[in-house]
């Protein structure tokens, strides 16, 4: 009897702990599933809508998994007008990246290595520039681009995009150059290299991961940009980039949701792929780089 | 010096001195030039230019005749005396603060979840990042489709859960409800950044501190409120400031989802400024609106920079 009661007593407390643990674990998994659904649900829904036949799109009881996969929409997206918008987006984004990363690699290195007068304020300016609301820059830049006769050209849009990619990319690259020991440059110069040679042959190759992630960062911000592209080329469809085309499409007709989702997917996929490849650097660039200077 | 003068030939010495001068003075200036031109020409100068234009009546005529007149503070007066503009500014602030509060709550909760030990945690951490990667325009479009009155997933979920009201419910006909839908998109896109940053912060707290608090009898909620969050106070502050700046700049999502409608009741400051410039062609008034936004954000940015400096010290 006695022994039995003791047994029950200990069993009750371990049972209690086990129940508490199971309850907390169940809660954790329940929350995890909820968060996971909230995060990816819309993306899955975009993919599902883009792939299913119209009969399964326009139904009051949603069909999650398409009965047959419809690829036609992607053919139309890539060969029709959207092909043109895709090309515009690619040209503008790549030109922006090429120009801003080249300029920023040189500037970032100088800012990391040289004692520049007022450097402190220069860095604050670069950091602060990321915070500027685009609409403040939009009107003066629009007037400038229009007076230069560049409205309706790739150059006009690239010029506008340099306004927000350059400060960002300078900031990221400066951080990368700071992490490369200066001794490497010095020893190359002792061996007879000029400072430019040391930069080109020793430092640039070492900063390649940084340059890659800065490029991705610049690419994504140019690829996603709506405000400037809309303001510059609203009435000039041949110059639309993907965000403008999608915005205009949804503004004009909100009926062909399968096509809208297919086009959105083509627009989204490159960004998500690039993003996942470099997001670790990005988070660091935005928080740690910003916080720790 | 005199020793070198004798042993080193004059032209070598000149070349070395030239190279030293070049590398110390000319090279950095040359390398800073392109980026400097971009930053000054495309961010610093435009801000001054917008400031100048906000005191003028500039309109489309400035492209044809190149003329505009200075009108003093008239544009600012008309911004602050108009009930419409005043309500847009107030609306932007209220909506912005609501978005920040929601984003921070969701972001911090998700980071606490990701900081727990469970199977599938690394998978969830990747899934959570995805909404951040989706372009703003695409996010607005897919959520607009989810909020579709007839065929939308949200209405189906809600009325299947027993809320009859949501059968064929129109999300974009009333401003408050439209703002709810827009806020969900904003939170969806901005919570991942908060969650990932907070998770990095949480993982920098040594486990012993938690163990000690647990031995002292602190419950999970007490540990979070009294130990974890106070330890990450400066990170939470910086993230709050960053998301406030984002919230005040919101343009794309609203422009795609409602374009400011119905009857301009969901217009935020950025949209109103854009319309004033590009549909009314009133560049002077639009610049005044833009400067109002600039000063609000400059204030917030100043706080942000001060926080960063404190972090450094």
Coordinates of C-alpha atoms in Angstrom, one line a residue:
Chain A
X1 CA 0.0 0.0 0.0
X2 CA 2.6 2.4 1.2
X3 CA 4.9 1.7 -1.6
X4 CA 2.1 2.0 -4.0
X5 CA 1.0 5.5 -2.8
X6 CA 4.6 6.7 -3.1
X7 CA 4.6 5.4 -6.6
X8 CA 1.5 7.3 -7.5
X9 CA 2.8 10.5 -6.0
X10 CA 6.0 10.6 -8.1
X11 CA 4.1 9.4 -11.1
X12 CA 1.6 12.3 -10.7
X13 CA 4.5 14.9 -10.7
X14 CA 6.3 13.5 -13.7
X15 CA 3.0 13.1 -15.5
X16 CA 2.3 16.8 -14.7
X17 CA 5.6 17.8 -16.2
X18 CA 5.2 15.6 -19.2
X19 CA 1.7 17.1 -19.8
X20 CA 3.1 20.6 -19.5
X21 CA 5.8 19.8 -21.9
X22 CA 3.4 18.3 -24.4
X23 CA 1.1 21.3 -24.0
X24 CA 3.9 23.7 -24.7
X25 CA 5.2 21.7 -27.6
X26 CA 1.7 21.5 -29.1
X27 CA 1.4 25.3 -28.7
X28 CA 4.7 25.8 -30.4
X29 CA 3.8 23.6 -33.3
X30 CA 0.4 25.2 -33.6
X31 CA 2.0 28.7 -33.7
X32 CA 4.6 27.5 -36.2
X33 CA 2.0 26.1 -38.6
X34 CA 0.0 29.3 -38.3
X35 CA 3.1 31.5 -39.0
X36 CA 4.2 29.3 -41.8
X37 CA 0.8 29.4 -43.5
X38 CA 0.6 33.2 -43.1
X39 CA 4.1 33.6 -44.6
X40 CA 3.8 31.2 -47.6
X41 CA 0.0 30.9 -48.1
X42 CA -0.2 33.9 -50.4
X43 CA 2.8 32.8 -52.4
X44 CA 1.4 29.3 -52.8
X45 CA -2.0 30.8 -53.8
X46 CA -0.2 32.9 -56.5
X47 CA 1.4 29.8 -57.9
X48 CA -1.8 27.8 -57.7
X49 CA -3.9 30.5 -59.4
X50 CA -1.3 30.9 -62.1
X51 CA -1.3 27.2 -62.9
X52 CA -5.0 26.2 -62.7
X53 CA -7.7 26.2 -65.4
X54 CA -10.1 29.2 -65.3
X55 CA -13.0 27.0 -64.1
X56 CA -11.0 26.4 -60.9
X57 CA -10.1 30.0 -60.5
X58 CA -13.5 31.5 -60.7
X59 CA -15.3 29.3 -58.1
X60 CA -16.7 30.1 -54.8
X61 CA -15.2 27.0 -53.2
X62 CA -11.4 27.4 -53.8
X63 CA -9.5 24.6 -55.4
X64 CA -6.0 24.5 -53.8
X65 CA -4.3 22.0 -56.1
X66 CA -5.0 22.4 -59.9
X67 CA -6.5 19.3 -61.5
X68 CA -4.5 20.0 -64.7
X69 CA -1.5 22.3 -65.0
X70 CA -2.0 25.2 -67.5
X71 CA 1.3 26.4 -68.8
X72 CA -0.1 28.5 -71.7
X73 CA -0.2 31.6 -69.6
X74 CA 3.5 31.6 -69.1
X75 CA 4.0 31.3 -72.9
X76 CA 1.7 34.3 -73.4
X77 CA 3.5 36.3 -70.6
X78 CA 6.9 35.6 -72.1
X79 CA 6.1 36.1 -75.8
X80 CA 3.4 38.8 -75.6
X81 CA 3.6 42.4 -74.4
X82 CA 4.9 41.2 -71.1
X83 CA 8.0 39.9 -72.8
X84 CA 8.8 43.5 -73.8
X85 CA 8.2 44.7 -70.2
X86 CA 10.4 41.9 -68.9
X87 CA 13.2 43.0 -71.2
X88 CA 12.8 46.7 -70.1
X89 CA 13.0 45.6 -66.5
X90 CA 16.1 43.5 -67.2
X91 CA 17.9 46.3 -69.1
X92 CA 17.1 49.0 -66.6
X93 CA 18.0 46.9 -63.5
X94 CA 21.3 45.5 -64.9
X95 CA 22.4 49.0 -66.1
X96 CA 21.6 50.5 -62.7
X97 CA 23.6 47.7 -61.0
X98 CA 26.6 48.0 -63.3
X99 CA 26.9 51.7 -62.9
X100 CA 26.2 52.0 -59.1
X101 CA 28.4 49.0 -58.1
X102 CA 31.3 50.3 -60.2
X103 CA 31.0 53.7 -58.7
X104 CA 30.4 52.4 -55.2
X105 CA 33.3 49.9 -55.3
X106 CA 35.8 52.8 -55.9
X107 CA 34.1 55.1 -53.4
X108 CA 33.6 52.4 -50.8
X109 CA 37.3 51.5 -50.9
X110 CA 38.4 55.1 -50.6
X111 CA 36.0 55.6 -47.6
X112 CA 37.3 52.5 -46.0
X113 CA 41.0 53.4 -46.4
X114 CA 41.6 57.1 -46.7
X115 CA 41.3 59.8 -44.1
X116 CA 38.8 61.9 -45.9
X117 CA 37.9 65.3 -44.5
X118 CA 34.4 65.4 -43.1
X119 CA 34.2 61.6 -43.6
X120 CA 31.9 61.2 -40.6
X121 CA 29.3 63.6 -42.1
X122 CA 29.7 62.0 -45.5
X123 CA 28.8 58.6 -44.0
X124 CA 25.9 60.0 -42.1
X125 CA 24.7 61.5 -45.4
X126 CA 25.0 58.2 -47.2
X127 CA 23.1 56.4 -44.4
X128 CA 20.5 59.2 -44.2
X129 CA 20.0 59.1 -48.0
X130 CA 18.5 55.7 -47.6
X131 CA 15.8 57.2 -45.5
X132 CA 14.8 59.9 -48.0
X133 CA 11.2 59.6 -49.1
X134 CA 11.3 58.9 -52.9
X135 CA 8.5 61.4 -53.6
X136 CA 10.8 64.2 -52.4
X137 CA 13.4 63.2 -54.9
X138 CA 10.9 62.4 -57.6
X139 CA 9.8 65.9 -58.6
X140 CA 13.3 67.4 -59.0
X141 CA 14.6 64.3 -60.7
X142 CA 11.6 64.2 -63.0
X143 CA 12.2 67.9 -64.0
X144 CA 15.9 67.2 -64.4
X145 CA 15.4 64.1 -66.6
X146 CA 12.8 65.9 -68.6
X147 CA 15.0 68.9 -69.2
X148 CA 17.8 66.5 -70.3
X149 CA 15.3 65.0 -72.8
X150 CA 15.7 61.6 -71.2
X151 CA 12.0 60.9 -70.4
X152 CA 11.0 57.7 -72.3
X153 CA 14.6 56.4 -72.4
X154 CA 16.3 53.7 -70.4
X155 CA 19.0 56.3 -69.5
X156 CA 16.4 58.5 -67.7
X157 CA 15.2 55.7 -65.5
X158 CA 18.7 54.4 -64.8
X159 CA 19.7 57.9 -63.7
X160 CA 16.7 58.1 -61.4
X161 CA 17.5 54.7 -59.9
X162 CA 21.1 55.6 -59.2
X163 CA 19.7 58.0 -56.6
X164 CA 18.7 55.2 -54.3
X165 CA 21.0 52.4 -55.2
X166 CA 24.3 54.2 -55.0
X167 CA 24.2 55.3 -51.3
X168 CA 23.0 51.8 -50.3
X169 CA 25.7 50.0 -52.3
X170 CA 28.5 52.3 -51.1
X171 CA 27.5 51.6 -47.5
X172 CA 27.5 47.8 -48.0
X173 CA 30.8 47.7 -49.9
X174 CA 32.6 50.0 -47.5
X175 CA 31.7 47.5 -44.8
X176 CA 33.2 44.7 -46.9
X177 CA 36.4 46.6 -47.6
X178 CA 36.8 47.4 -43.9
X179 CA 36.8 43.7 -43.1
X180 CA 39.7 43.1 -45.5
X181 CA 43.0 43.6 -43.6
X182 CA 44.9 46.7 -44.9
X183 CA 48.2 44.7 -44.5
X184 CA 47.4 42.8 -47.7
X185 CA 47.4 46.0 -49.7
X186 CA 50.6 47.2 -47.9
X187 CA 52.5 44.1 -48.6
X188 CA 51.5 44.2 -52.3
X189 CA 52.8 47.7 -52.4
X190 CA 56.1 46.8 -50.7
X191 CA 56.4 44.2 -53.6
X192 CA 56.3 47.1 -56.0
X193 CA 52.6 47.3 -56.9
X194 CA 51.0 50.7 -57.2
X195 CA 48.0 51.4 -55.0
X196 CA 45.6 51.1 -57.9
X197 CA 47.1 47.7 -58.8
X198 CA 46.8 46.6 -55.2
X199 CA 43.1 47.6 -55.2
X200 CA 42.4 45.9 -58.5
X201 CA 44.4 42.7 -58.1
X202 CA 44.3 42.0 -54.4
X203 CA 41.3 43.8 -52.8
X204 CA 38.6 43.6 -55.5
X205 CA 38.9 39.8 -55.9
X206 CA 38.7 39.4 -52.1
X207 CA 35.6 41.6 -52.0
X208 CA 33.8 39.6 -54.6
X209 CA 31.2 38.1 -52.2
X210 CA 30.4 41.6 -51.0
X211 CA 30.2 42.9 -54.6
X212 CA 27.8 40.0 -55.4
X213 CA 25.5 40.7 -52.5
X214 CA 25.6 44.5 -53.1
X215 CA 24.7 43.8 -56.8
X216 CA 21.8 41.7 -55.7
X217 CA 20.6 44.4 -53.4
X218 CA 20.9 47.0 -56.0
X219 CA 19.2 44.8 -58.6
X220 CA 16.2 44.0 -56.4
X221 CA 15.6 47.6 -55.5
X222 CA 15.7 48.7 -59.2
X223 CA 13.6 45.6 -60.3
X224 CA 10.9 46.4 -57.7
X225 CA 10.7 50.1 -58.3
X226 CA 7.3 51.5 -59.2
X227 CA 7.1 55.2 -58.4
X228 CA 9.8 56.6 -60.8
X229 CA 8.9 54.2 -63.6
X230 CA 5.2 55.1 -63.3
X231 CA 5.9 58.8 -63.3
X232 CA 8.3 58.8 -66.2
X233 CA 6.6 56.4 -68.6
X234 CA 2.9 56.2 -67.6
X235 CA 1.7 57.1 -71.1
X236 CA 4.5 55.3 -73.0
X237 CA 3.6 51.6 -72.8
X238 CA 6.7 50.5 -74.8
X239 CA 8.9 51.7 -71.9
X240 CA 6.9 50.1 -69.1
X241 CA 8.8 48.0 -66.6
X242 CA 7.2 45.0 -65.0
X243 CA 5.8 46.8 -61.9
X244 CA 4.2 49.5 -64.0
X245 CA 2.8 47.0 -66.4
X246 CA 1.3 44.9 -63.6
X247 CA -0.1 48.0 -61.9
X248 CA -1.7 49.2 -65.1
X249 CA -3.0 45.8 -66.0
X250 CA -4.7 45.4 -62.6
X251 CA -6.0 49.0 -62.9
X252 CA -7.5 48.4 -66.3
X253 CA -9.0 45.0 -66.0
X254 CA -9.4 42.9 -63.0
X255 CA -10.9 39.9 -64.6
X256 CA -8.1 37.6 -65.9
X257 CA -6.6 36.7 -62.6
X258 CA -4.8 33.6 -64.0
X259 CA -2.8 35.9 -66.3
X260 CA -2.2 38.5 -63.6
X261 CA -0.9 35.8 -61.3
X262 CA 1.3 34.2 -64.0
X263 CA 2.8 37.6 -64.8
X264 CA 3.3 38.4 -61.1
X265 CA 5.1 35.0 -60.7
X266 CA 7.5 35.7 -63.5
X267 CA 8.1 39.1 -61.9
X268 CA 8.6 37.6 -58.4
X269 CA 10.7 34.4 -59.0
X270 CA 14.1 36.1 -59.9
X271 CA 13.9 38.3 -56.9
X272 CA 13.1 35.4 -54.5
X273 CA 15.9 33.3 -55.9
X274 CA 18.5 36.1 -55.7
X275 CA 17.2 37.1 -52.2
X276 CA 17.5 33.6 -50.7
X277 CA 21.1 33.4 -52.1
X278 CA 22.2 36.5 -50.3
X279 CA 19.8 37.3 -47.5
X280 CA 22.3 36.7 -44.8
X281 CA 24.5 39.4 -46.1
X282 CA 21.5 41.7 -46.6
X283 CA 20.3 41.4 -43.1
X284 CA 23.8 42.0 -41.8
X285 CA 24.2 45.0 -44.2
X286 CA 21.0 46.5 -43.0
X287 CA 21.1 45.9 -39.3
X288 CA 24.6 45.0 -38.1
X289 CA 26.3 47.2 -40.7
X290 CA 24.0 50.0 -39.9
X291 CA 24.2 49.5 -36.1
X292 CA 27.8 48.9 -35.7
X293 CA 29.0 51.2 -38.5
Chain B
X1 CA 67.3 64.0 -47.8
X2 CA 70.6 65.1 -49.2
X3 CA 71.9 61.5 -49.3
X4 CA 69.0 60.4 -51.4
X5 CA 69.5 63.3 -53.7
X6 CA 73.0 62.2 -54.5
X7 CA 72.2 58.5 -55.0
X8 CA 68.7 58.5 -56.7
X9 CA 68.6 59.9 -60.2
X10 CA 66.5 63.0 -60.5
X11 CA 63.8 61.6 -62.9
X12 CA 63.2 58.5 -60.6
X13 CA 62.8 60.8 -57.6
X14 CA 60.3 63.0 -59.5
X15 CA 58.3 60.0 -60.5
X16 CA 58.2 58.6 -57.0
X17 CA 57.2 61.9 -55.6
X18 CA 54.5 62.3 -58.3
X19 CA 53.2 58.8 -57.5
X20 CA 53.0 59.5 -53.8
X21 CA 51.2 62.8 -54.5
X22 CA 48.9 61.0 -56.9
X23 CA 48.1 58.1 -54.5
X24 CA 47.6 60.4 -51.5
X25 CA 45.5 63.2 -53.1
X26 CA 44.4 62.6 -56.6
X27 CA 43.5 58.9 -56.5
X28 CA 40.9 59.2 -53.7
X29 CA 39.3 62.2 -55.2
X30 CA 39.1 60.5 -58.6
X31 CA 37.6 57.4 -57.1
X32 CA 35.1 59.3 -55.0
X33 CA 34.0 61.4 -58.0
X34 CA 31.4 59.1 -59.8
X35 CA 29.6 58.0 -56.6
X36 CA 29.9 61.5 -55.2
X37 CA 28.3 62.9 -58.4
X38 CA 25.4 60.4 -58.1
X39 CA 24.8 61.1 -54.4
X40 CA 25.1 64.9 -54.6
X41 CA 23.4 65.2 -58.0
X42 CA 20.5 62.8 -57.3
X43 CA 19.8 63.0 -53.6
X44 CA 21.3 66.2 -52.0
X45 CA 20.6 68.6 -54.8
X46 CA 17.0 67.4 -55.4
X47 CA 16.2 67.9 -51.7
X48 CA 17.3 71.6 -52.0
X49 CA 15.5 71.8 -55.4
X50 CA 12.3 70.5 -53.9
X51 CA 12.7 73.0 -51.0
X52 CA 13.1 75.8 -53.6
X53 CA 10.1 74.6 -55.7
X54 CA 7.9 74.5 -52.6
X55 CA 8.0 78.3 -52.5
X56 CA 6.9 78.6 -56.1
X57 CA 3.8 78.0 -58.3
X58 CA 5.7 75.8 -60.7
X59 CA 3.5 73.8 -63.1
X60 CA 3.8 72.3 -66.6
X61 CA 4.6 75.8 -68.0
X62 CA 8.1 75.4 -66.6
X63 CA 8.8 72.9 -69.3
X64 CA 7.7 75.1 -72.1
X65 CA 8.5 78.6 -71.0
X66 CA 10.8 77.6 -68.2
X67 CA 9.0 80.1 -65.9
X68 CA 7.7 79.9 -62.4
X69 CA 6.9 82.6 -59.8
X70 CA 7.9 82.7 -56.1
X71 CA 4.8 82.7 -54.0
X72 CA 6.4 82.7 -50.5
X73 CA 4.7 80.4 -48.0
X74 CA 1.4 80.2 -50.0
X75 CA 1.8 76.5 -50.9
X76 CA 2.4 75.6 -47.2
X77 CA -0.5 77.7 -46.1
X78 CA -2.8 76.0 -48.6
X79 CA -1.5 72.6 -47.4
X80 CA -2.2 73.3 -43.8
X81 CA -5.5 75.2 -44.2
X82 CA -7.0 72.5 -46.5
X83 CA -9.0 70.0 -44.5
X84 CA -8.2 67.4 -47.1
X85 CA -4.4 67.7 -46.9
X86 CA -4.6 67.9 -43.1
X87 CA -6.6 64.7 -43.0
X88 CA -4.2 63.0 -45.3
X89 CA -1.3 63.9 -43.0
X90 CA -3.2 62.7 -40.0
X91 CA -4.2 59.5 -41.8
X92 CA -0.6 58.8 -42.8
X93 CA 0.5 59.2 -39.2
X94 CA -2.2 57.0 -37.7
X95 CA -2.0 54.3 -40.3
X96 CA 1.8 54.4 -40.1
X97 CA 1.8 54.0 -36.3
X98 CA -0.7 51.2 -36.5
X99 CA 1.4 49.4 -39.1
X100 CA 4.5 49.8 -37.0
X101 CA 2.8 48.5 -33.8
X102 CA 1.4 45.5 -35.7
X103 CA 4.7 44.7 -37.5
X104 CA 6.7 44.9 -34.3
X105 CA 4.3 42.7 -32.4
X106 CA 4.1 40.1 -35.1
X107 CA 7.9 40.3 -35.8
X108 CA 8.9 40.0 -32.2
X109 CA 6.4 37.1 -31.5
X110 CA 7.7 35.2 -34.5
X111 CA 11.4 35.8 -33.4
X112 CA 10.5 34.3 -30.0
X113 CA 8.9 31.4 -31.7
X114 CA 11.9 30.8 -33.9
X115 CA 14.1 31.0 -30.8
X116 CA 12.4 27.9 -29.3
X117 CA 13.7 24.5 -29.9
X118 CA 11.5 22.4 -32.1
X119 CA 11.7 20.3 -35.2
X120 CA 11.3 22.1 -38.5
X121 CA 12.6 25.4 -37.0
X122 CA 15.1 26.0 -39.8
X123 CA 12.5 25.3 -42.4
X124 CA 10.2 27.8 -40.8
X125 CA 13.0 30.4 -40.6
X126 CA 13.4 30.2 -44.4
X127 CA 9.6 30.2 -45.0
X128 CA 9.2 33.3 -42.9
X129 CA 11.8 35.2 -44.9
X130 CA 9.9 34.7 -48.2
X131 CA 7.3 37.5 -47.9
X132 CA 10.2 40.0 -47.5
X133 CA 11.6 38.9 -50.9
X134 CA 8.3 39.3 -52.8
X135 CA 8.2 42.6 -54.7
X136 CA 5.8 45.1 -53.2
X137 CA 3.7 45.3 -56.3
X138 CA 3.4 41.5 -56.6
X139 CA 2.5 41.3 -52.9
X140 CA -0.2 43.9 -53.3
X141 CA -1.6 42.1 -56.3
X142 CA -1.8 38.6 -54.8
X143 CA -3.4 40.0 -51.6
X144 CA -5.9 41.9 -53.7
X145 CA -6.8 38.6 -55.3
X146 CA -7.0 37.0 -51.8
X147 CA -9.4 39.8 -50.8
X148 CA -11.5 39.4 -53.9
X149 CA -15.2 39.8 -53.0
X150 CA -16.5 36.8 -55.1
X151 CA -13.6 34.4 -55.5
X152 CA -11.2 35.5 -52.7
X153 CA -9.6 33.0 -50.4
X154 CA -10.1 35.3 -47.3
X155 CA -13.8 35.6 -47.7
X156 CA -14.1 31.8 -48.2
X157 CA -12.0 31.1 -45.1
X158 CA -14.0 33.6 -43.0
X159 CA -17.5 32.5 -44.0
X160 CA -16.5 28.9 -43.8
X161 CA -15.5 29.7 -40.2
X162 CA -19.0 30.8 -39.6
X163 CA -18.9 34.5 -40.3
X164 CA -21.8 34.8 -42.8
X165 CA -21.1 38.5 -43.2
X166 CA -18.1 37.7 -45.4
X167 CA -20.0 36.0 -48.2
X168 CA -19.2 38.3 -51.1
X169 CA -17.8 40.9 -48.7
X170 CA -16.3 43.9 -50.5
X171 CA -12.9 44.9 -48.8
X172 CA -12.2 48.0 -50.8
X173 CA -15.4 50.0 -50.6
X174 CA -14.9 51.5 -47.2
X175 CA -11.8 53.2 -46.1
X176 CA -11.3 51.6 -42.7
X177 CA -11.8 48.1 -44.1
X178 CA -9.6 48.8 -47.1
X179 CA -6.9 50.1 -44.7
X180 CA -7.2 46.8 -42.7
X181 CA -6.5 44.8 -45.9
X182 CA -3.6 47.1 -46.8
X183 CA -2.2 46.9 -43.2
X184 CA -2.2 43.1 -43.5
X185 CA -0.1 43.3 -46.7
X186 CA 2.3 45.8 -45.1
X187 CA 2.7 43.6 -42.0
X188 CA 3.1 40.5 -44.2
X189 CA 6.0 42.2 -46.0
X190 CA 7.7 43.8 -43.1
X191 CA 7.5 41.4 -40.2
X192 CA 10.2 39.1 -41.7
X193 CA 12.9 41.7 -41.4
X194 CA 11.9 42.4 -37.8
X195 CA 11.8 38.7 -37.0
X196 CA 15.2 37.9 -38.5
X197 CA 16.9 40.9 -36.9
X198 CA 15.3 40.1 -33.5
X199 CA 16.2 36.5 -33.7
X200 CA 19.9 37.5 -34.2
X201 CA 19.6 39.6 -31.1
X202 CA 17.9 36.8 -29.1
X203 CA 20.6 34.4 -30.0
X204 CA 23.3 36.8 -28.7
X205 CA 21.8 36.5 -25.2
X206 CA 23.7 33.9 -23.2
X207 CA 21.6 30.9 -22.1
X208 CA 22.8 31.2 -18.5
X209 CA 20.8 34.3 -17.9
X210 CA 17.6 32.5 -18.8
X211 CA 18.5 29.5 -16.7
X212 CA 19.2 31.7 -13.7
X213 CA 15.9 33.4 -14.1
X214 CA 14.1 30.1 -14.4
X215 CA 15.7 28.8 -11.2
X216 CA 14.5 32.0 -9.5
X217 CA 11.0 31.0 -10.6
X218 CA 10.4 33.4 -13.4
X219 CA 7.7 32.2 -15.9
X220 CA 8.2 32.3 -19.6
X221 CA 6.2 35.6 -20.0
X222 CA 8.1 37.2 -17.1
X223 CA 11.4 36.1 -18.7
X224 CA 10.5 37.7 -22.0
X225 CA 9.1 41.0 -20.5
X226 CA 11.7 41.5 -17.7
X227 CA 14.9 40.0 -19.2
X228 CA 14.9 39.4 -22.9
X229 CA 13.3 42.5 -24.3
X230 CA 15.0 45.0 -21.9
X231 CA 18.4 43.4 -22.9
X232 CA 17.5 44.1 -26.5
X233 CA 16.1 47.5 -25.9
X234 CA 18.3 49.4 -28.3
X235 CA 17.8 46.8 -31.1
X236 CA 14.0 47.1 -30.6
X237 CA 14.3 50.9 -30.8
X238 CA 16.3 50.9 -34.0
X239 CA 13.9 48.5 -35.6
X240 CA 11.0 50.6 -34.5
X241 CA 12.5 53.6 -36.1
X242 CA 13.4 51.8 -39.3
X243 CA 9.8 50.5 -39.7
X244 CA 8.4 53.9 -38.9
X245 CA 10.4 55.4 -41.7
X246 CA 9.2 52.6 -44.0
X247 CA 5.6 53.1 -42.9
X248 CA 5.6 56.8 -43.7
X249 CA 7.0 56.1 -47.2
X250 CA 4.3 53.6 -48.2
X251 CA 3.2 54.1 -51.8
X252 CA 3.2 50.9 -53.9
X253 CA 0.8 48.7 -52.0
X254 CA -1.8 51.4 -51.6
X255 CA -1.4 52.6 -55.2
X256 CA -2.0 49.0 -56.5
X257 CA -4.7 48.0 -54.1
X258 CA -7.0 51.1 -54.0
X259 CA -5.1 53.9 -55.9
X260 CA -6.3 56.0 -53.0
X261 CA -10.0 55.3 -53.4
X262 CA -12.9 55.2 -52.7
X263 CA -13.2 59.0 -53.1
X264 CA -9.5 59.6 -52.2
X265 CA -10.2 58.3 -48.7
X266 CA -7.3 55.9 -48.6
X267 CA -4.8 58.3 -50.0
X268 CA -1.6 58.5 -47.9
X269 CA 0.9 61.4 -48.1
X270 CA 3.1 59.8 -50.8
X271 CA 0.1 59.2 -53.0
X272 CA -1.4 62.6 -52.5
X273 CA 2.0 64.2 -53.3
X274 CA 2.3 62.1 -56.5
X275 CA -1.2 63.0 -57.7
X276 CA -0.6 66.7 -57.0
X277 CA 2.5 66.5 -59.2
X278 CA 1.5 64.0 -61.9
X279 CA -2.2 64.4 -62.4
X280 CA -2.7 68.1 -61.3
X281 CA 0.8 69.1 -62.6
X282 CA 1.1 71.4 -59.6
X283 CA 4.8 70.9 -58.8
X284 CA 4.9 73.8 -56.3
X285 CA 2.1 72.4 -54.1
X286 CA 3.4 68.8 -54.5
X287 CA 6.9 70.0 -53.5
X288 CA 5.4 71.6 -50.3
X289 CA 3.7 68.3 -49.5
X290 CA 6.9 66.4 -50.2
X291 CA 8.8 68.8 -47.9
X292 CA 6.3 68.2 -45.1
X293 CA 7.0 64.5 -45.5
X294 CA 10.7 65.2 -45.7
X295 CA 10.7 67.1 -42.4
X296 CA 8.7 64.4 -40.6
X297 CA 11.1 61.7 -41.8
X298 CA 14.2 63.9 -41.2
X299 CA 13.0 64.1 -37.5
X300 CA 12.7 60.3 -37.3
X301 CA 16.0 59.8 -39.1
X302 CA 17.7 62.1 -36.6
X303 CA 16.4 59.9 -33.8
X304 CA 17.6 56.9 -35.7
X305 CA 21.2 58.2 -36.2
X306 CA 21.4 59.2 -32.6
X307 CA 20.4 55.7 -31.5
X308 CA 23.1 54.3 -33.8
X309 CA 25.7 56.6 -32.3
X310 CA 24.7 55.6 -28.8
X311 CA 25.1 52.0 -29.8
X312 CA 28.7 52.8 -31.0
X313 CA 29.7 54.5 -27.8

